[in-house]
N, CA, C and O atoms as a DFTB+ gen file, in Angstrom:
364 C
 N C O
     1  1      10.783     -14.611      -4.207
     2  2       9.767     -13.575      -4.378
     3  2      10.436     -12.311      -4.891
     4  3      11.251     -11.586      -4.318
     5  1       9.917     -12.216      -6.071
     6  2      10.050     -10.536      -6.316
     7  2       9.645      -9.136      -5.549
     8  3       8.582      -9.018      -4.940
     9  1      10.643      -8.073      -5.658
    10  2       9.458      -7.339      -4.773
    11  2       9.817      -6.049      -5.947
    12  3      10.502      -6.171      -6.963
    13  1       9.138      -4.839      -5.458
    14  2       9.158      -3.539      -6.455
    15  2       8.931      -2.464      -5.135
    16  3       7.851      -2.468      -4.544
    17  1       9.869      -1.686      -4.790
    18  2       9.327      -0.392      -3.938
    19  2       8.681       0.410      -4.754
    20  3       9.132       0.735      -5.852
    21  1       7.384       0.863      -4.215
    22  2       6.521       2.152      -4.195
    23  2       6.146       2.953      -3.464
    24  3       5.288       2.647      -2.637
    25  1       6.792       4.559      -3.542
    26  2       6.656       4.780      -2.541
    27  2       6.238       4.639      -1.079
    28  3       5.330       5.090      -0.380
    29  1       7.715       3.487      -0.840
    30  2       8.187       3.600       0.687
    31  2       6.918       2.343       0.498
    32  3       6.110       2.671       1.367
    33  1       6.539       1.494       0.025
    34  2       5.527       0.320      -0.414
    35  2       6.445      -0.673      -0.835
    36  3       7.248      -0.474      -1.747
    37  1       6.329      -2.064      -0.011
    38  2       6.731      -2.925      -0.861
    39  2       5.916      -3.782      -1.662
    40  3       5.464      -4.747      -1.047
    41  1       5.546      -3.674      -3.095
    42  2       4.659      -4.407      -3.938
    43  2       5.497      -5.663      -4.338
    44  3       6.628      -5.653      -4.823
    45  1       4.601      -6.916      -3.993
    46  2       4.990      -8.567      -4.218
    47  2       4.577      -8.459      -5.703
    48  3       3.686      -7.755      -6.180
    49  1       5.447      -9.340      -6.352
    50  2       5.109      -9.435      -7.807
    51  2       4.824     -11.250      -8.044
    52  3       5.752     -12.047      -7.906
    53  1       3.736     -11.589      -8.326
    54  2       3.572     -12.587      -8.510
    55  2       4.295     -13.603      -8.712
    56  3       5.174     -12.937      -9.259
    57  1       4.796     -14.876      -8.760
    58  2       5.494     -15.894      -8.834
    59  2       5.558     -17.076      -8.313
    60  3       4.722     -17.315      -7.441
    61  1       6.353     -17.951      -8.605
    62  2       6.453     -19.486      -8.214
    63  2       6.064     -19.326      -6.176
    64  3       5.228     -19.860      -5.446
    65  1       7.040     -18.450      -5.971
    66  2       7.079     -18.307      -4.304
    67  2       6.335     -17.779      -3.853
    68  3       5.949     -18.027      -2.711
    69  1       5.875     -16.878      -4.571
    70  2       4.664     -15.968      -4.042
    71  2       3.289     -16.099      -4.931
    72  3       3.470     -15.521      -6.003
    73  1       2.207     -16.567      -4.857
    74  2       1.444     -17.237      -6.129
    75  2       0.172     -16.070      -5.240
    76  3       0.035     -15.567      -4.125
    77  1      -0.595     -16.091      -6.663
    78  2      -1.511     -15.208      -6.606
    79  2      -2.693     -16.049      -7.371
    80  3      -2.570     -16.545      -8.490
    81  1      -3.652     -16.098      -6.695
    82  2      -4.848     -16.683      -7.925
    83  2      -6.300     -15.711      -7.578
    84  3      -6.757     -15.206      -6.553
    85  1      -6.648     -15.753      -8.757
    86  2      -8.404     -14.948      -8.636
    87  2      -8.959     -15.805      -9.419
    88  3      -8.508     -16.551     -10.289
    89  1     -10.309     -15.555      -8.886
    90  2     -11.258     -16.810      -9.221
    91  2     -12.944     -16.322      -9.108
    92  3     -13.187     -15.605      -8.137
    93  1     -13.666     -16.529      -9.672
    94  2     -14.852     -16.261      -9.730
    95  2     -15.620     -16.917      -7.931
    96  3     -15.860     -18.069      -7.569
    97  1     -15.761     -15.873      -7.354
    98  2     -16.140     -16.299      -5.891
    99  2     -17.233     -17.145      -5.972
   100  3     -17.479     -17.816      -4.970
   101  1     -18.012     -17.273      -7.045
   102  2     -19.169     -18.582      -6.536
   103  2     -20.066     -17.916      -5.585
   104  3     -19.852     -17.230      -4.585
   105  1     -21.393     -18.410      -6.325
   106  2     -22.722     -17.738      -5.677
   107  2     -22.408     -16.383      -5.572
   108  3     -21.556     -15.707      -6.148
   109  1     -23.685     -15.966      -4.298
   110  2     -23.682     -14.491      -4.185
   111  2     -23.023     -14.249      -2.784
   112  3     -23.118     -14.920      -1.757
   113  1     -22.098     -12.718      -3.122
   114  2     -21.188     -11.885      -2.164
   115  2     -22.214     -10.946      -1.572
   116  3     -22.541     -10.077      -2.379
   117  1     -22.825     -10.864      -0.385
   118  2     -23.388      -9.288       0.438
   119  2     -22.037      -9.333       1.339
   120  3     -21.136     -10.130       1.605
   121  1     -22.523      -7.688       1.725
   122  2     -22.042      -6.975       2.298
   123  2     -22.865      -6.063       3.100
   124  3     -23.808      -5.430       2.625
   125  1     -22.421      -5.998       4.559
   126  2     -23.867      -5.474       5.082
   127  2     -22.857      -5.043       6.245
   128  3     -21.936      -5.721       6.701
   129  1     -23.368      -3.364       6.727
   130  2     -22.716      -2.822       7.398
   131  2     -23.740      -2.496       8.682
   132  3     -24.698      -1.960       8.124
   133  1     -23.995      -2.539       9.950
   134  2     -25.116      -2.350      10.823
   135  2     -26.051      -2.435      10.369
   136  3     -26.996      -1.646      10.371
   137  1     -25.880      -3.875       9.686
   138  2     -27.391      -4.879       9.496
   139  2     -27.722      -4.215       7.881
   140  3     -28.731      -4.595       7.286
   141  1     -26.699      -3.118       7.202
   142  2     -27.361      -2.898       5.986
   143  2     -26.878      -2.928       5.171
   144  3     -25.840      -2.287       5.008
   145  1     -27.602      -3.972       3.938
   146  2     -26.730      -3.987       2.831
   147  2     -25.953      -3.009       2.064
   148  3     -26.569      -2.067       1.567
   149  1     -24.887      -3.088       1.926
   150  2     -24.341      -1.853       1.087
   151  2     -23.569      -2.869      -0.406
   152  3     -22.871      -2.243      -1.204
   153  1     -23.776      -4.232      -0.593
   154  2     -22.942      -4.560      -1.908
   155  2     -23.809      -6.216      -1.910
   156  3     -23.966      -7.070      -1.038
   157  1     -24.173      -6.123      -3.159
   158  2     -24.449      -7.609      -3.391
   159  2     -24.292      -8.231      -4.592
   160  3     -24.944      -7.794      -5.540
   161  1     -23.426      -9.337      -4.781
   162  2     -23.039      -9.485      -6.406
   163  2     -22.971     -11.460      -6.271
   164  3     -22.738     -12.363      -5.467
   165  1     -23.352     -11.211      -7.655
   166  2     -23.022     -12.765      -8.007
   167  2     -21.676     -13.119      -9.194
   168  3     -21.222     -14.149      -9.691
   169  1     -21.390     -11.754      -9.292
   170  2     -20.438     -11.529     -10.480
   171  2     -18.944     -10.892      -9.480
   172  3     -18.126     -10.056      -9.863
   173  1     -18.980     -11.736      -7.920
   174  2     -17.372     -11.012      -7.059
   175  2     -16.460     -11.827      -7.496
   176  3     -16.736     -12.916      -7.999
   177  1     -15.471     -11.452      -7.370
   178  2     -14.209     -12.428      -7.659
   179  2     -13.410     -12.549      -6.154
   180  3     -13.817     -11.933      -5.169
   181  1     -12.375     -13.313      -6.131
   182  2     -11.987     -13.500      -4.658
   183  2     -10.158     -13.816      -5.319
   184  3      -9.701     -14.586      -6.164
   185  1      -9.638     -12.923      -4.538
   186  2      -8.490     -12.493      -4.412
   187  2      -7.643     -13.557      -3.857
   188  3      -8.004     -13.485      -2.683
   189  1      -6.596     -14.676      -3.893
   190  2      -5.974     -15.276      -2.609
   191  2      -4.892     -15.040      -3.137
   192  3      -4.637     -15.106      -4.340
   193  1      -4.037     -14.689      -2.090
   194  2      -2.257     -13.868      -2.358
   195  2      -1.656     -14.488      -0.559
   196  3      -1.875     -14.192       0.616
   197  1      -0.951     -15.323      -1.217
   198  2       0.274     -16.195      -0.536
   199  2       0.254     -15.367       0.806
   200  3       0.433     -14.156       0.675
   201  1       0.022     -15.948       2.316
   202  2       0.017     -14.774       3.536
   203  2      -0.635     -14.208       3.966
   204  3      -0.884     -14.091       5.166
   205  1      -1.284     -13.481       2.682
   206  2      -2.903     -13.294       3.074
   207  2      -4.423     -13.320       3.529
   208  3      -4.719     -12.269       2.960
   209  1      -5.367     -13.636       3.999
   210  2      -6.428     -13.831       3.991
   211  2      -7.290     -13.277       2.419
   212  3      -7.198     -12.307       1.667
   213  1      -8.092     -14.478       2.492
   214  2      -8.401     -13.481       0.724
   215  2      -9.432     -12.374       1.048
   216  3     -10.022     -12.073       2.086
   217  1      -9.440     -11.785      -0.438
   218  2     -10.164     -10.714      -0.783
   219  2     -11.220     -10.827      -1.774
   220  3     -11.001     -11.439      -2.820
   221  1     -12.209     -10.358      -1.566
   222  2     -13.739     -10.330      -2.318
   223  2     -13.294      -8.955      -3.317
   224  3     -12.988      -7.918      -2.729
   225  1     -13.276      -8.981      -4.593
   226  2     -13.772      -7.514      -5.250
   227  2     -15.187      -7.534      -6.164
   228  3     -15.447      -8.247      -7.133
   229  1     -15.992      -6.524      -5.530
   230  2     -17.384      -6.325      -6.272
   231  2     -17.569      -5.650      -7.114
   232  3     -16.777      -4.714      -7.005
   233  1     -18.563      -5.464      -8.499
   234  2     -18.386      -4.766      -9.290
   235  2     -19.166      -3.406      -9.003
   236  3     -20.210      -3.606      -8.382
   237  1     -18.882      -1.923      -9.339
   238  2     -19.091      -0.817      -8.374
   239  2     -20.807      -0.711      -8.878
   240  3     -21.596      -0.030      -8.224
   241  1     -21.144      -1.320      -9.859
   242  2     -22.806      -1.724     -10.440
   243  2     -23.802      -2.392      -8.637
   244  3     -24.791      -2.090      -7.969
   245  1     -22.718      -3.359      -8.632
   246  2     -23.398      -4.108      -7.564
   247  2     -23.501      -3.291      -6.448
   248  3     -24.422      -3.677      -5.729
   249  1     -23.006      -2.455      -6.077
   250  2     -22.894      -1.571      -4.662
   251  2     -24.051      -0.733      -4.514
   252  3     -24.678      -0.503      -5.549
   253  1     -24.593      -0.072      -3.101
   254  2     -25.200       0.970      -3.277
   255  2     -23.304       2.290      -2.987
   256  3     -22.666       2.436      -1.944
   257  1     -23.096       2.790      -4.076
   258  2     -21.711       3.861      -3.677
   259  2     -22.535       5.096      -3.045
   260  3     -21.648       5.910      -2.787
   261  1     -23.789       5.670      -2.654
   262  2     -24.081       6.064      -1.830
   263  2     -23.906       6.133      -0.297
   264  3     -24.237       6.846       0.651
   265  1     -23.417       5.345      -0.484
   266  2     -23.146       4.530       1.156
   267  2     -21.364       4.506       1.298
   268  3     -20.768       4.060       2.279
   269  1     -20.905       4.923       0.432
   270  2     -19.793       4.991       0.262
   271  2     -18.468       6.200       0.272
   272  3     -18.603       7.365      -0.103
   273  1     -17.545       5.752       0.653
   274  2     -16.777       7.041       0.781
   275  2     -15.413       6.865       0.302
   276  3     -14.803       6.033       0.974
   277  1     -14.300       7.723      -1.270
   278  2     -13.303       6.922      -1.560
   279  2     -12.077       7.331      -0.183
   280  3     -12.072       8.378       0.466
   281  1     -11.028       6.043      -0.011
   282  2     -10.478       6.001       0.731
   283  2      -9.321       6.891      -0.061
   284  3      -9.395       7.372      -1.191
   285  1      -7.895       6.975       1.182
   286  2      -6.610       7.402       0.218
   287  2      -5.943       6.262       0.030
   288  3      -4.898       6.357      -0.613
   289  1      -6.246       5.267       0.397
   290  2      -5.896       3.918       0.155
   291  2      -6.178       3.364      -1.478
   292  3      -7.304       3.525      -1.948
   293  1      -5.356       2.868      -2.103
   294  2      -5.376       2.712      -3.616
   295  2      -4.498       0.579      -3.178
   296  3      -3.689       0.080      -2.396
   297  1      -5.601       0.034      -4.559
   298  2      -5.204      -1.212      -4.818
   299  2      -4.544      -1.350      -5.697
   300  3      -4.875      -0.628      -6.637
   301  1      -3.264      -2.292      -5.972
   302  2      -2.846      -2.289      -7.047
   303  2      -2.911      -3.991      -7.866
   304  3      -2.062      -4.868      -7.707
   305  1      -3.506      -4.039      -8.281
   306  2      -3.959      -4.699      -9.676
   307  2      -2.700      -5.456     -10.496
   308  3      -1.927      -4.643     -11.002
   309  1      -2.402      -6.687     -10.689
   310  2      -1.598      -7.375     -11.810
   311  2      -1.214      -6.149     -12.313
   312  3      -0.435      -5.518     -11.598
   313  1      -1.444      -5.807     -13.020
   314  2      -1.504      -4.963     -14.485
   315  2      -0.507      -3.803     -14.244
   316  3      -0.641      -3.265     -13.145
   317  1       0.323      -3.380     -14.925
   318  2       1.227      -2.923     -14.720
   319  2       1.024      -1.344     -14.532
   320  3       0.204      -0.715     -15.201
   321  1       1.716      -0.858     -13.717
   322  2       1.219       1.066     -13.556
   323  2      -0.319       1.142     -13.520
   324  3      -0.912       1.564     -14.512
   325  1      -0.782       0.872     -12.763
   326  2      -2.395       1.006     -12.366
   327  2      -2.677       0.547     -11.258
   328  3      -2.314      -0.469     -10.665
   329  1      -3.699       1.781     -10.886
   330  2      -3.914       2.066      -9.477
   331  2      -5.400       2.083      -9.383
   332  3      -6.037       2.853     -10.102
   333  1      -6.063       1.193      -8.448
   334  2      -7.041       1.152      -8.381
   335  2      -7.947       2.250      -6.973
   336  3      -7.513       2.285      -5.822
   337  1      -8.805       2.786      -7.287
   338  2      -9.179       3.290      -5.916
   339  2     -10.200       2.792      -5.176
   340  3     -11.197       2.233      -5.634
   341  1      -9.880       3.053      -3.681
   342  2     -10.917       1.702      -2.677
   343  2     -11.748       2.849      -2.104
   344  3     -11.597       4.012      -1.730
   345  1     -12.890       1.742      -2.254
   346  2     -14.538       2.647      -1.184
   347  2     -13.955       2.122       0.010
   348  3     -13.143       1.219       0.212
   349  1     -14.707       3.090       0.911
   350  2     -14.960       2.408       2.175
   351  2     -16.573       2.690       2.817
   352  3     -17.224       3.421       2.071
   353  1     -17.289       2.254       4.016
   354  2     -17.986       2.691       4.665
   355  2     -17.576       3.641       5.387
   356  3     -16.883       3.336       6.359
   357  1     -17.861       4.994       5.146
   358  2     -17.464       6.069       6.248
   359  2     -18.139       5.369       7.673
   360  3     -19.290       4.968       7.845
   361  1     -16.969       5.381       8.630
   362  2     -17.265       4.797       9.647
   363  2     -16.414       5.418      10.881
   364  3     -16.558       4.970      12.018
């Protein structure tokens, strides 16, 4: 496994040992926070990274982002130098 420090972050870089796949999640993704929807898509993809439990990402179309609050938490994406930023439910 490759790794890359970021600040004081260790980012896994994809590979034979460490395998990463995304995939069109199939059917429809909700999301429902005290019984209320806040995301529903038929267009999620699903994240699985070696160790992990996977991950759902929705497109920000599908969301109500009203309901939403950005975190300081940032995803980072294949793609090289890019930083993605994460909603959360203010909770």
């Amino acid at each position: 496994m490759h790794t890359k420090p970021s600040k004081g972050k260790e980012i896994r870089i994809p590979g034979p040992d460490h395998p990463i796949t995304i995939s069109p999640a199939g059917g429809r993704v909700r999301v429902t926070v005290a019984g209320r929807i806040v995301a529903e898509s038929t267009r999620a993809l699903r994240l699985e990274e070696k160790g992990y439990p996977p991950v759902y990402y929705l497109p920000r179309n599908d969301a109500d982002m009203s309901l939403l609050v950005r975190t300081k938490h940032y995803s980072y994406p294949m793609k090289k130098d890019v930083k993605e930023k994460i909603f959360s439910p203010p909770l």
